[in-house]
Short mmCIF file of C-alpha atoms (C1' of nucleotides) in Angstrom, two decimals:
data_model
loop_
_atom_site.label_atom_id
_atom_site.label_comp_id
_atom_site.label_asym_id
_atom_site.label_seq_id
_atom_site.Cartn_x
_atom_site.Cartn_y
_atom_site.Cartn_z
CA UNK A 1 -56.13 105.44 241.74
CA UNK A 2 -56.35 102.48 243.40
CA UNK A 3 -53.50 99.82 242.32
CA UNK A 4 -54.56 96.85 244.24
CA UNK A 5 -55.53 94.63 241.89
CA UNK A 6 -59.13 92.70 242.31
CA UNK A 7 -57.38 89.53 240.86
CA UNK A 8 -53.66 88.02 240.04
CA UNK A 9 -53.05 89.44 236.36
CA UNK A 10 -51.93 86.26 234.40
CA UNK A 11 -49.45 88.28 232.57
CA UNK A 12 -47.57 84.63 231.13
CA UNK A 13 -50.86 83.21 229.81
CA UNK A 14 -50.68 85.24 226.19
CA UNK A 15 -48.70 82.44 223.68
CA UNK A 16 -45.23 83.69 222.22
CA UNK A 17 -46.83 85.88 219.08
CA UNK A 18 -47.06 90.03 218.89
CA UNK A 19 -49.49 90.07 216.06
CA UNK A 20 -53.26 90.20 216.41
CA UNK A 21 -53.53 89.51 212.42
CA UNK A 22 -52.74 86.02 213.99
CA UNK A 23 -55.85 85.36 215.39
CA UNK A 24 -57.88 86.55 211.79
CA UNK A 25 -55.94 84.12 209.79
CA UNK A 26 -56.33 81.37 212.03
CA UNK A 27 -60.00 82.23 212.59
CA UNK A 28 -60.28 81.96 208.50
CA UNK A 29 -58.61 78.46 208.39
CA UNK A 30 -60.47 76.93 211.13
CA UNK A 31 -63.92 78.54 209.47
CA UNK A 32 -62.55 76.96 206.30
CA UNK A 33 -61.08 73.12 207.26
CA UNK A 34 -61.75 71.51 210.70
CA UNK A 35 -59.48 69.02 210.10
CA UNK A 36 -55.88 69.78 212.06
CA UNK A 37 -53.80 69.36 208.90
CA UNK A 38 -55.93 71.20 206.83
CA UNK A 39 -56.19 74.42 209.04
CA UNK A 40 -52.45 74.46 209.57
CA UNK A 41 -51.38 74.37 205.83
CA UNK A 42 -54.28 76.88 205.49
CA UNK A 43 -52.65 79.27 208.31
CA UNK A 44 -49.10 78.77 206.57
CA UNK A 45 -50.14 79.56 203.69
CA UNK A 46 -51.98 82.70 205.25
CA UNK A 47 -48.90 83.39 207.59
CA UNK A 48 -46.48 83.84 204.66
CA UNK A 49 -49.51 85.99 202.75
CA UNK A 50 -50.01 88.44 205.05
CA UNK A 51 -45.95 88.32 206.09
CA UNK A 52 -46.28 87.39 209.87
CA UNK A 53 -43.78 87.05 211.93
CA UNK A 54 -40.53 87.65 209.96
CA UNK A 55 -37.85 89.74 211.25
CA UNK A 56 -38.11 93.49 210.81
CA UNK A 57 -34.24 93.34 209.03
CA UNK A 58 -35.54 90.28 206.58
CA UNK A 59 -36.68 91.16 203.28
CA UNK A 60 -40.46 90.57 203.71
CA UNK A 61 -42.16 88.50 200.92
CA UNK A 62 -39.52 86.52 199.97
CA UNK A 63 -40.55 83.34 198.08
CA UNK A 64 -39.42 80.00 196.72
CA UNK A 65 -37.37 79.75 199.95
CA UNK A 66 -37.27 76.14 200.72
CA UNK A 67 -39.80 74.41 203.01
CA UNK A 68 -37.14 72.76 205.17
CA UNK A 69 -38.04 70.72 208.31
CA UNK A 70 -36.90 73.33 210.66
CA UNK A 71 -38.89 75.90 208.38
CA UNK A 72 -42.15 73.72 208.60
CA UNK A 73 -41.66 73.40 212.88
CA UNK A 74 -41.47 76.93 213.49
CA UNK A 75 -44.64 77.26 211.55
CA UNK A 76 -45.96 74.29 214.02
CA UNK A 77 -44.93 76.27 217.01
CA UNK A 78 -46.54 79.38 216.24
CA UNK A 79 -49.79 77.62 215.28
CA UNK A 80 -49.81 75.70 218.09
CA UNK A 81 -49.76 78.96 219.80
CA UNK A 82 -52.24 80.85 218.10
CA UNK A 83 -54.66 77.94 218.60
CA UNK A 84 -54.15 77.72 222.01
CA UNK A 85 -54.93 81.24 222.84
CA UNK A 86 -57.49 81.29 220.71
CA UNK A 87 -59.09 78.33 222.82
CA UNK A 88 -58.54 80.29 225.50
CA UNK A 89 -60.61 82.80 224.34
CA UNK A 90 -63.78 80.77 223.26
CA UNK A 91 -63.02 81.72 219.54
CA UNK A 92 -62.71 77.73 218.51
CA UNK A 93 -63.49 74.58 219.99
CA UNK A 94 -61.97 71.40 219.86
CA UNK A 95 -63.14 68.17 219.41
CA UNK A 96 -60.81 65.05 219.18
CA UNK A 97 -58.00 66.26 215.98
CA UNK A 98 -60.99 68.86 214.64
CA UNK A 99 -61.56 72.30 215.31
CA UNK A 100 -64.65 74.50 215.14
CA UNK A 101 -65.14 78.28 214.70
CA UNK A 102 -67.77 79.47 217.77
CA UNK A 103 -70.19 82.00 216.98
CA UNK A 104 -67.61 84.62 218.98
CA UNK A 105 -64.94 83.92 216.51
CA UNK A 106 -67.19 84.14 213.51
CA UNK A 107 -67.99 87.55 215.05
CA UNK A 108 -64.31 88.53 214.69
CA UNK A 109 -63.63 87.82 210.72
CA UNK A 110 -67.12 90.01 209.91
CA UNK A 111 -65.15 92.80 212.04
CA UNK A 112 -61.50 92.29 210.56
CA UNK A 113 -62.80 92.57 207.44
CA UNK A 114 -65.01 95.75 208.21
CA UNK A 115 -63.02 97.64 210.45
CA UNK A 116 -60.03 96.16 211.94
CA UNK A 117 -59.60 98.90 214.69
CA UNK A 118 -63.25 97.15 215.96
CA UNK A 119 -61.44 93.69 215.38
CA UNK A 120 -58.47 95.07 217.63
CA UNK A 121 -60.93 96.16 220.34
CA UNK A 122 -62.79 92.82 220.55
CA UNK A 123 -59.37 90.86 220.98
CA UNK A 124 -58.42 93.03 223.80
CA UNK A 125 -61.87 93.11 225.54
CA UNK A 126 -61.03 88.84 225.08
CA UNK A 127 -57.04 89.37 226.61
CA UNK A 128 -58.41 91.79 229.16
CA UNK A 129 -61.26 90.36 230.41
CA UNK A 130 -59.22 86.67 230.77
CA UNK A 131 -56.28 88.24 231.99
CA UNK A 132 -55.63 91.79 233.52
CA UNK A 133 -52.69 91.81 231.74
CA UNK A 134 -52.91 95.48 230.47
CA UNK A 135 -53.94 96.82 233.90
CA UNK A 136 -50.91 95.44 235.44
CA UNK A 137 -48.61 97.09 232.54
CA UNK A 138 -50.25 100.23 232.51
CA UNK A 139 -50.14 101.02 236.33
CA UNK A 140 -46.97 99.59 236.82
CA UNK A 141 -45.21 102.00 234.31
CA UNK A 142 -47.28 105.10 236.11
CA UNK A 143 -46.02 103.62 239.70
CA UNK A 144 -42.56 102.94 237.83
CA UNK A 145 -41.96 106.88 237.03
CA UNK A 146 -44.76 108.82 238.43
CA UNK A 147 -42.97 111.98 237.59
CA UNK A 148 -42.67 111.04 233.66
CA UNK A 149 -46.22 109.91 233.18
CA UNK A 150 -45.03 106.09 233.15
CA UNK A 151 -41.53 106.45 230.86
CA UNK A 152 -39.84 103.72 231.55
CA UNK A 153 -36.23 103.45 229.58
CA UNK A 154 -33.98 100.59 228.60
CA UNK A 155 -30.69 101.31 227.54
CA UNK A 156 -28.98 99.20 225.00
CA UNK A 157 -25.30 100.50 224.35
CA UNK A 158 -23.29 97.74 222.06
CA UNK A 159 -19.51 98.52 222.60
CA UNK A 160 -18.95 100.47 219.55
CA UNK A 161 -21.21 103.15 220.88
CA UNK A 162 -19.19 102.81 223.80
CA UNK A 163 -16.17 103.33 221.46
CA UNK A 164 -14.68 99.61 222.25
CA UNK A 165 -14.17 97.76 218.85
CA UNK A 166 -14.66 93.76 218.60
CA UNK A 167 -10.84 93.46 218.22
CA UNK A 168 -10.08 95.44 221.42
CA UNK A 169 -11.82 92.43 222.77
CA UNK A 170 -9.67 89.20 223.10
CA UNK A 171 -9.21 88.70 227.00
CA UNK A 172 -11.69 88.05 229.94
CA UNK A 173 -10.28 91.19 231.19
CA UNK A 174 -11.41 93.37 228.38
CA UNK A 175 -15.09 91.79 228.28
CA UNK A 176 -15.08 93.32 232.37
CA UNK A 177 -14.32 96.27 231.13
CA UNK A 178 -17.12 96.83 228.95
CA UNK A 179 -18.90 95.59 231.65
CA UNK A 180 -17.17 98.86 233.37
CA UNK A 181 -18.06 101.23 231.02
CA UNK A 182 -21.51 100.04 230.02
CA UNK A 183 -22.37 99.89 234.07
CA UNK A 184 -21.12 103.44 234.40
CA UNK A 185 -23.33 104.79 231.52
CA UNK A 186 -26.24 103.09 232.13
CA UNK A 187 -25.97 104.32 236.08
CA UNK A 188 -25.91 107.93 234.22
CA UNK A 189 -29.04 107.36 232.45
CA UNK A 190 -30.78 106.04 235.30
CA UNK A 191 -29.64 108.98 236.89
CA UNK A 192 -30.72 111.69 234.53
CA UNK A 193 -33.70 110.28 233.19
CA UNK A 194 -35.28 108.33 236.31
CA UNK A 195 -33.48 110.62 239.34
CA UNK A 196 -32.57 107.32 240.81
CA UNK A 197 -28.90 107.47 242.36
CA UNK A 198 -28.52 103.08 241.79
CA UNK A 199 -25.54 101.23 242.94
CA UNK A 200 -25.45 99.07 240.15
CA UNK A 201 -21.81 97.25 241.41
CA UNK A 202 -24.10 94.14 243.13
CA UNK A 203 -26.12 93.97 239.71
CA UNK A 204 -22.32 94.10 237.70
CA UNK A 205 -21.08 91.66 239.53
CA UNK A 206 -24.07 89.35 239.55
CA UNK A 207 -23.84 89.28 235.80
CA UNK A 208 -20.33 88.80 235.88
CA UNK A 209 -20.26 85.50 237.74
CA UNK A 210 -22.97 84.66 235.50
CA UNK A 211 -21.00 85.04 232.69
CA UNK A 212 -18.18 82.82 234.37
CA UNK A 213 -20.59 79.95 235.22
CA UNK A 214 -21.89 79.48 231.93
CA UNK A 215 -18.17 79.62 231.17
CA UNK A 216 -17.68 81.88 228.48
CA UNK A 217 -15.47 84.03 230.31
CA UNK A 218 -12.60 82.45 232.76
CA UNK A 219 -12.26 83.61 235.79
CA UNK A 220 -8.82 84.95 234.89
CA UNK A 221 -8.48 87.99 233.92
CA UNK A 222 -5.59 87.12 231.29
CA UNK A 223 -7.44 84.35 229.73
CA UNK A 224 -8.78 84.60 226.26
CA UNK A 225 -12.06 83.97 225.58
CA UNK A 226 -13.40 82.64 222.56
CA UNK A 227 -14.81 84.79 219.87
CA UNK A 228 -17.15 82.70 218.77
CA UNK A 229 -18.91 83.35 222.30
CA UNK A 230 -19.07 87.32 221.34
CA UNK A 231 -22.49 87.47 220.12
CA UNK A 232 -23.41 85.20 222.64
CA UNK A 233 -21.73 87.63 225.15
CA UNK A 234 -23.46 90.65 223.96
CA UNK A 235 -26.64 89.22 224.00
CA UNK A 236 -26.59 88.11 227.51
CA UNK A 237 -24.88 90.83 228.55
CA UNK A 238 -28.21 93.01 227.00
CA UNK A 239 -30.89 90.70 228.34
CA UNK A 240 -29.23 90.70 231.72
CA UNK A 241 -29.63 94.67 232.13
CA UNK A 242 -33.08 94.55 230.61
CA UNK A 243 -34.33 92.31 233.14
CA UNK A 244 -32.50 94.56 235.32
CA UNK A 245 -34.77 97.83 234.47
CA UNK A 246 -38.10 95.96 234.12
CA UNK A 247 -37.57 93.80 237.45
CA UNK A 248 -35.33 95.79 239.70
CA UNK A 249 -35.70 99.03 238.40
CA UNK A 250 -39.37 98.94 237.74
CA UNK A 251 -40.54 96.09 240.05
CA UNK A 252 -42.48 94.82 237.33
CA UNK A 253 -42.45 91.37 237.79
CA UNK A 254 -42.78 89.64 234.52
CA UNK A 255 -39.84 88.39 232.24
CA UNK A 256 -38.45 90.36 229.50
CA UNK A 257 -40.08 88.36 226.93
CA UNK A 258 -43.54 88.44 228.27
CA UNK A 259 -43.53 92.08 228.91
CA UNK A 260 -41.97 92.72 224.81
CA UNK A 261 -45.61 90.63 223.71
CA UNK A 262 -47.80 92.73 226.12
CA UNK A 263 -46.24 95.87 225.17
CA UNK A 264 -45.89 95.44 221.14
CA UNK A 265 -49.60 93.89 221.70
CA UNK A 266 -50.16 97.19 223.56
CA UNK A 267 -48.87 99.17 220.87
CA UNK A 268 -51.16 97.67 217.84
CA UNK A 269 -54.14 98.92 220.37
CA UNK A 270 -52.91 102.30 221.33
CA UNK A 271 -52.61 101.82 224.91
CA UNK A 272 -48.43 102.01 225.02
CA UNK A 273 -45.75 103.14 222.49
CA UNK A 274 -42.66 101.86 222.24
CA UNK A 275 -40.23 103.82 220.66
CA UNK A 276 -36.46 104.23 219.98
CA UNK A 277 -36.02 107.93 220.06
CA UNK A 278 -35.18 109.68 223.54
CA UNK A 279 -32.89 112.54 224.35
CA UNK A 280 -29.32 111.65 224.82
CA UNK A 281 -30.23 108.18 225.23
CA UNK A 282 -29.52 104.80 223.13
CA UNK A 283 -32.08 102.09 223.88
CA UNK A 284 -35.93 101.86 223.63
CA UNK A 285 -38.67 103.52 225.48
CA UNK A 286 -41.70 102.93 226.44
CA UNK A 287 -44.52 104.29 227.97
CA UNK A 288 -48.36 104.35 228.64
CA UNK A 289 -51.00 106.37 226.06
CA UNK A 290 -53.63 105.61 228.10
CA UNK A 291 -54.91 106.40 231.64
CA UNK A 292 -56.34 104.02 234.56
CA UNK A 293 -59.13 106.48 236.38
CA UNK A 294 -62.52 105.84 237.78
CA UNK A 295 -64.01 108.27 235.81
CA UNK A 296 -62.82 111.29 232.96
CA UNK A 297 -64.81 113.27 231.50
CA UNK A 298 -62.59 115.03 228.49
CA UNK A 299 -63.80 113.61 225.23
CA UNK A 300 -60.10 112.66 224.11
CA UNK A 301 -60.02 110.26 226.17
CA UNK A 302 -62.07 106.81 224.91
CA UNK A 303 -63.00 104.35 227.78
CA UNK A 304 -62.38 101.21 226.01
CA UNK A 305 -62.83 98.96 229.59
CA UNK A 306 -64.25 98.95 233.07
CA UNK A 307 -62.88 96.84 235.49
CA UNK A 308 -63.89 95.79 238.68
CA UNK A 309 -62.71 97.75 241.00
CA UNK A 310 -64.09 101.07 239.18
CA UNK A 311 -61.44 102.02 236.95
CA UNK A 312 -61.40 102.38 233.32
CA UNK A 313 -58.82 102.20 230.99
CA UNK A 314 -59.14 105.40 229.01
CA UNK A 315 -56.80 105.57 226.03
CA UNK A 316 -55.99 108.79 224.63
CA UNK A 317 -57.51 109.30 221.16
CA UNK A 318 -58.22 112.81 220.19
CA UNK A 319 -59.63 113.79 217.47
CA UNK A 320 -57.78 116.33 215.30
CA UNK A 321 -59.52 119.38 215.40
CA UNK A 322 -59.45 119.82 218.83
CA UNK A 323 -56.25 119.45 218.91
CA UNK A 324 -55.05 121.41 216.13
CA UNK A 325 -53.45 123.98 217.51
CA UNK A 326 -51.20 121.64 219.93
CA UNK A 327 -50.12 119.41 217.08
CA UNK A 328 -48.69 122.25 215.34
CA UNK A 329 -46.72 123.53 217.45
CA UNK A 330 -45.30 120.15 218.61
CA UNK A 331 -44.47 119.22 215.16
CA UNK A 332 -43.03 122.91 214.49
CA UNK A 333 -40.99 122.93 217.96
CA UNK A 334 -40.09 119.10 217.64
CA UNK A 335 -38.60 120.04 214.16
CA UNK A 336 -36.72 122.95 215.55
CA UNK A 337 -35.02 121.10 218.13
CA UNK A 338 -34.17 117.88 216.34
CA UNK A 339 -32.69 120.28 213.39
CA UNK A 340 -30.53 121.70 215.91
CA UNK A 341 -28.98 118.91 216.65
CA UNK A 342 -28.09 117.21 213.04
CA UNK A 343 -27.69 120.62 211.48
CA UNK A 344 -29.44 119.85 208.59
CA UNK A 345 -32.69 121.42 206.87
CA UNK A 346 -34.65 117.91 206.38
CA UNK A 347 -34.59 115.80 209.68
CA UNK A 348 -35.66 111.81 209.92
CA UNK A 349 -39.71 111.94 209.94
CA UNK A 350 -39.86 109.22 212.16
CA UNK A 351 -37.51 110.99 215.18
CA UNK A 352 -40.27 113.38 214.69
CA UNK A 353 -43.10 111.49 214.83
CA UNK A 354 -41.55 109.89 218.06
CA UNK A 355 -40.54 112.82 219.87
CA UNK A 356 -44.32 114.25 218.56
CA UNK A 357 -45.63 111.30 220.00
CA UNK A 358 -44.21 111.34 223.19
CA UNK A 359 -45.18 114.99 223.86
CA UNK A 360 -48.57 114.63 222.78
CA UNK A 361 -48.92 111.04 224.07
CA UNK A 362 -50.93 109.98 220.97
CA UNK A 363 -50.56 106.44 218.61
CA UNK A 364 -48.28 105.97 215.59
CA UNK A 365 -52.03 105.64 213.48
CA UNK A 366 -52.87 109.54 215.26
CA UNK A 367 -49.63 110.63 214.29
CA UNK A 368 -50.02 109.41 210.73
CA UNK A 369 -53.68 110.53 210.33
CA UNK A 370 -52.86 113.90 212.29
CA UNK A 371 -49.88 114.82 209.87
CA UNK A 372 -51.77 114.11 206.70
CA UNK A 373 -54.51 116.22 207.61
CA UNK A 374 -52.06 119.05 208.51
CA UNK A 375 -50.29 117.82 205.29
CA UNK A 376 -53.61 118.57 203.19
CA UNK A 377 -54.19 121.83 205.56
CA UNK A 378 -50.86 123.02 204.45
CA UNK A 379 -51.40 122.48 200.76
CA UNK A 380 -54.48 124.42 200.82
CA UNK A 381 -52.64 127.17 202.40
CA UNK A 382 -54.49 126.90 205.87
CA UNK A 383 -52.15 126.53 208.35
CA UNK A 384 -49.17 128.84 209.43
CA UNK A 385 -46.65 126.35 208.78
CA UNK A 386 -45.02 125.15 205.45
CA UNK A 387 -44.23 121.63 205.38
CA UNK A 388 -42.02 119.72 203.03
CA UNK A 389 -42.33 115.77 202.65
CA UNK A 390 -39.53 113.65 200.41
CA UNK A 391 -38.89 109.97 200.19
CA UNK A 392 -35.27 110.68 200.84
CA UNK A 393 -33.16 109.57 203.11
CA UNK A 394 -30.44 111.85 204.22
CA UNK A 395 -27.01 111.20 203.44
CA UNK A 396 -25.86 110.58 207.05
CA UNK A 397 -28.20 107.50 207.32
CA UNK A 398 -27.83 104.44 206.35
CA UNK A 399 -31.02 102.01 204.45
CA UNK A 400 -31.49 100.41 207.42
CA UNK A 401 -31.89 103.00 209.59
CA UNK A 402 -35.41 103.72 208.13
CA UNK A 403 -35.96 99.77 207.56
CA UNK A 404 -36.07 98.82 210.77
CA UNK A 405 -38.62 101.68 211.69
CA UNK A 406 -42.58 101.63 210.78
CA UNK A 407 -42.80 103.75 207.74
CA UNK A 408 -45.01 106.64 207.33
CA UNK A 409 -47.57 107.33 204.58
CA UNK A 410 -48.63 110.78 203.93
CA UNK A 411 -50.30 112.15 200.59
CA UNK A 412 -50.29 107.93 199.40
CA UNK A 413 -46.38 107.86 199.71
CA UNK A 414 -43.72 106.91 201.92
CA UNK A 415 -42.28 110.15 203.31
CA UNK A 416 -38.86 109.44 205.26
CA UNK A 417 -37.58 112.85 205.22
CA UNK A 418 -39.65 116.31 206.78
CA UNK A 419 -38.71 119.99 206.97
CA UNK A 420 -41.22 122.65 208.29
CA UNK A 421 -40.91 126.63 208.48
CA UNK A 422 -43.35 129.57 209.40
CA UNK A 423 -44.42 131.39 206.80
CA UNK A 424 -44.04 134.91 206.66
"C1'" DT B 1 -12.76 99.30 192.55
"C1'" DC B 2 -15.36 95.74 194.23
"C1'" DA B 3 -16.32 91.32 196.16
"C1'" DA B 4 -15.63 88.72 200.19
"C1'" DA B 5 -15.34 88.49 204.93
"C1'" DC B 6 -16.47 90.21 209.05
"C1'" DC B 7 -19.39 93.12 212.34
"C1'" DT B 8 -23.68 94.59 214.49
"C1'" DT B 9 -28.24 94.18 215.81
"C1'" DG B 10 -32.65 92.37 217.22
"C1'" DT B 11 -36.55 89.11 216.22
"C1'" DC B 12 -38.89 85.00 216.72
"C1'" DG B 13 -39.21 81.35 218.28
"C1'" DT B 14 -36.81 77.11 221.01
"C1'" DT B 15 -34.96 74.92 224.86
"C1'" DC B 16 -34.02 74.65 229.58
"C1'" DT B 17 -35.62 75.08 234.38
"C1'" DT B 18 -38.86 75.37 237.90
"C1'" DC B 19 -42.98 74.34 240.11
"C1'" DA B 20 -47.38 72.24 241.32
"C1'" DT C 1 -44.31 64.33 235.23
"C1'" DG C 2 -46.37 67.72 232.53
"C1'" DA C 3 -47.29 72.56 232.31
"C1'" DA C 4 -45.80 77.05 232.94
"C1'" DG C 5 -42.34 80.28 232.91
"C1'" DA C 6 -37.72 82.09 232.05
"C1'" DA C 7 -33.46 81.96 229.70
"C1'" DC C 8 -31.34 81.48 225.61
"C1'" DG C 9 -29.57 81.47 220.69
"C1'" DA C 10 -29.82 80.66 215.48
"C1'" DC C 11 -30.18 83.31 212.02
"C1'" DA C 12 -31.03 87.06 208.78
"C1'" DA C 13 -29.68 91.16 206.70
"C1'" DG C 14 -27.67 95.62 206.22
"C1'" DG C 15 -23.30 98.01 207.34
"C1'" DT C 16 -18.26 98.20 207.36
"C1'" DT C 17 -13.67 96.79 206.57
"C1'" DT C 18 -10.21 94.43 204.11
"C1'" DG C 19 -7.34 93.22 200.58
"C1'" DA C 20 -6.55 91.55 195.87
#
DNA sequence: TCAAACCTTGTCGTTCTTCA
DNA sequence: TGAAGAACGACAAGGTTTGA
């Protein structure tokens, strides 16, 4: 394939938002009101409705909360951001303190409310065709790690999981020693899962004066630090080696927060996953479902955009009896192993669905649709496998173990829980 | 035993910095 | 000097520990 790009991708020009619901509801406002206040209490009224941009750990649909000033700016922001892009785009136009819906953006509520997988595709044919942005991510993960069809990883070890407790942590010395320890393990990883032998001690020390500049470490070693600073610590600490990966490791050359919109934006349309399961690993993967190729002829593949220079962008879709055979076995061997290694009969569906979906390289949405047909299969007593479904959780895991993770619906429930066996 | 205090984690913007 | 881009942190919420 041929990488060099035809134009600059303009990988910073998507506004700070991962959702592509945005763009609906603030399509619907502006079609509603054109005057500025109008469409923005009509969006925040929308944007609590259809529970936008909350974090995964806060109770969604909360209400009565207060609308504080600070409340009512963040709401500003966003909106100010969703407009923009959507200006952008050519889906409104602006005249003076009104806004008008164009004929393009009219186009995009009839196909929300139809079929929002044909909403999805028109906002990416918008992002892609202004932007390049997806062709950038999705050949830079496959030059990234050629030999692991684009994986890139991105370890995030806290210091408990390095077995270093908060109160262990009271001098400037022992913050530079999880510095130590994290360094070491994440030179490991890089090692076993990239086969890159990295002198990370530049990098280490890098962050280190870093740390002492914005002074919340002294340069002593003695000196306490304040604990106030921890989380503070930890986060930079984090962001500092993720940059690391994406920009040193990867040569990707976007910032951290960029590349987390393009790839969760990626992940609503199929073309990456981003996951949190990997062997022996703590952090979050992610890599490419889709394929940049001038031409492929196997219908799994769907060519959702030419470019250019020849390529398409082919993501991998395929449709579930052709690939039967394959997904059965994954989900039986997947099962097998992961059982192996919490000793337990039922194992956490979504480590499953994961590990199934980094195998197969297919979508969460495959994954769902796949398992409920083999779900249905299985009832009917048409498949060679026996599969068991509960709402459980198992005893070892905490609540929030499964509420920070996408849930999956099989049968019209949430199923947390799985446990498959052959049937004699 | 149980409520309060503290710990951990990561999102969603927000603010600071750089650049044209 | 304003826009674009990168760095940064407030905050929320579930988990865990503490101690009355």
């Amino acid at each position: 394939m041929n990488t060099t790009l035809f134009v600059e991708p303009k990988v910073t020009s998507v506004k700070k938002f991962y959702f592509l619901e945005y763009f609906y509801i603030l399509l619907k406002s502006v079609k509603q009101f054109s005057n500025k206040d109008e469409i923005f209490e009509s969006f925040r009224v929308y944007k609590d409705g259809f529970q936008l941009g909350e974090s995964k750990y806060k109770k969604l649909g909360s209400t009565g909360e207060e609308l504080t000033r600070e409340r009512l700016l963040r709401y500003e922001y966003t909106f100010k951001e969703v407009i923009e892009e959507s200006e952008l785009y050519g889906l409104i136009k602006r005249k003076q303190d009104e806004y008008f819906i164009t004929k393009e953006g009219d186009d995009l509520i009839r196909k929300y409310e139809t079929n929002v997988e044909d909403f999805n595709f028109s906002i990416f044919n918008f992002i892609e065709s202004k932007l390049f942005g997806f062709y950038y991510l999705v050949s830079s993960c496959y030059k990234a790690n050629r030999s692991k069809q684009g994986l890139l990883i991105f370890p995030i070890y806290s210091p408990p999981k390095l077995d270093i407790q908060k109160k262990q942590i009271t001098k400037t010395k022992d913050v530079i020693n999880y510095i130590n320890v994290l360094t070491k393990k994440i030179a490991q990883d890089i090692n076993e899962h990239l086969d890159i032998q990295a002198d990370l001690n530049s990098a280490k020390d890098n962050l280190i004066s870093k740390l002492q500049s914005a002074e919340l470490i002294s340069e002593s070693l003695e000196a306490g630090f304040n604990t106030e600073n921890y989380n503070v610590i930890l986060k930079r600490i984090r962001d500092f080696w993720l940059s690391y990966f994406l920009n040193e490791v990867y040569k990707i050359q976007m910032s951290i927060s960029y590349f987390d919109i393009w790839c969760y934006r990626g992940r609503q349309l199929g073309i990456m996953n981003a996951t949190e399961f990997y062997y022996n690993f703590d952090g979050k993967i992610i890599y490419p479902i889709s394929i940049l190729s001038q031409g492929v002829s196997n219908p799994d593949f769907k060519n959702i955009y030419q470019y250019p220079d020849g390529n398409c962008l082919y993501i991998h879709s395929p449709k579930f009896d052709n690939i039967i055979e394959q997904f059965t076995k994954s989900v039986y061997e997947s099962y097998i192993d992961l059982k192996s290694r919490y000793k337990t009969y039922f194992i956490n569906l979504a480590d499953l669905r994961d590990l199934v979906c980094f195998k197969l390289k297919i979508s969460y949405e495959n994954f769902a649709s796949f398992l409920e047909n083999l779900y249905q299969l299985n009832l009917r007593n048409e498949v060679k496998i026996k599969i068991s479904l509960e709402g459980d959780k198992l005893p070892s895991e905490t609540k929030a173990m499964y509420l920070k993770r996408e849930p999956i619906m099989v049968d019209g429930r949430i199923c947390n829980i799985i446990a498959v066996d052959i049937k004699k």
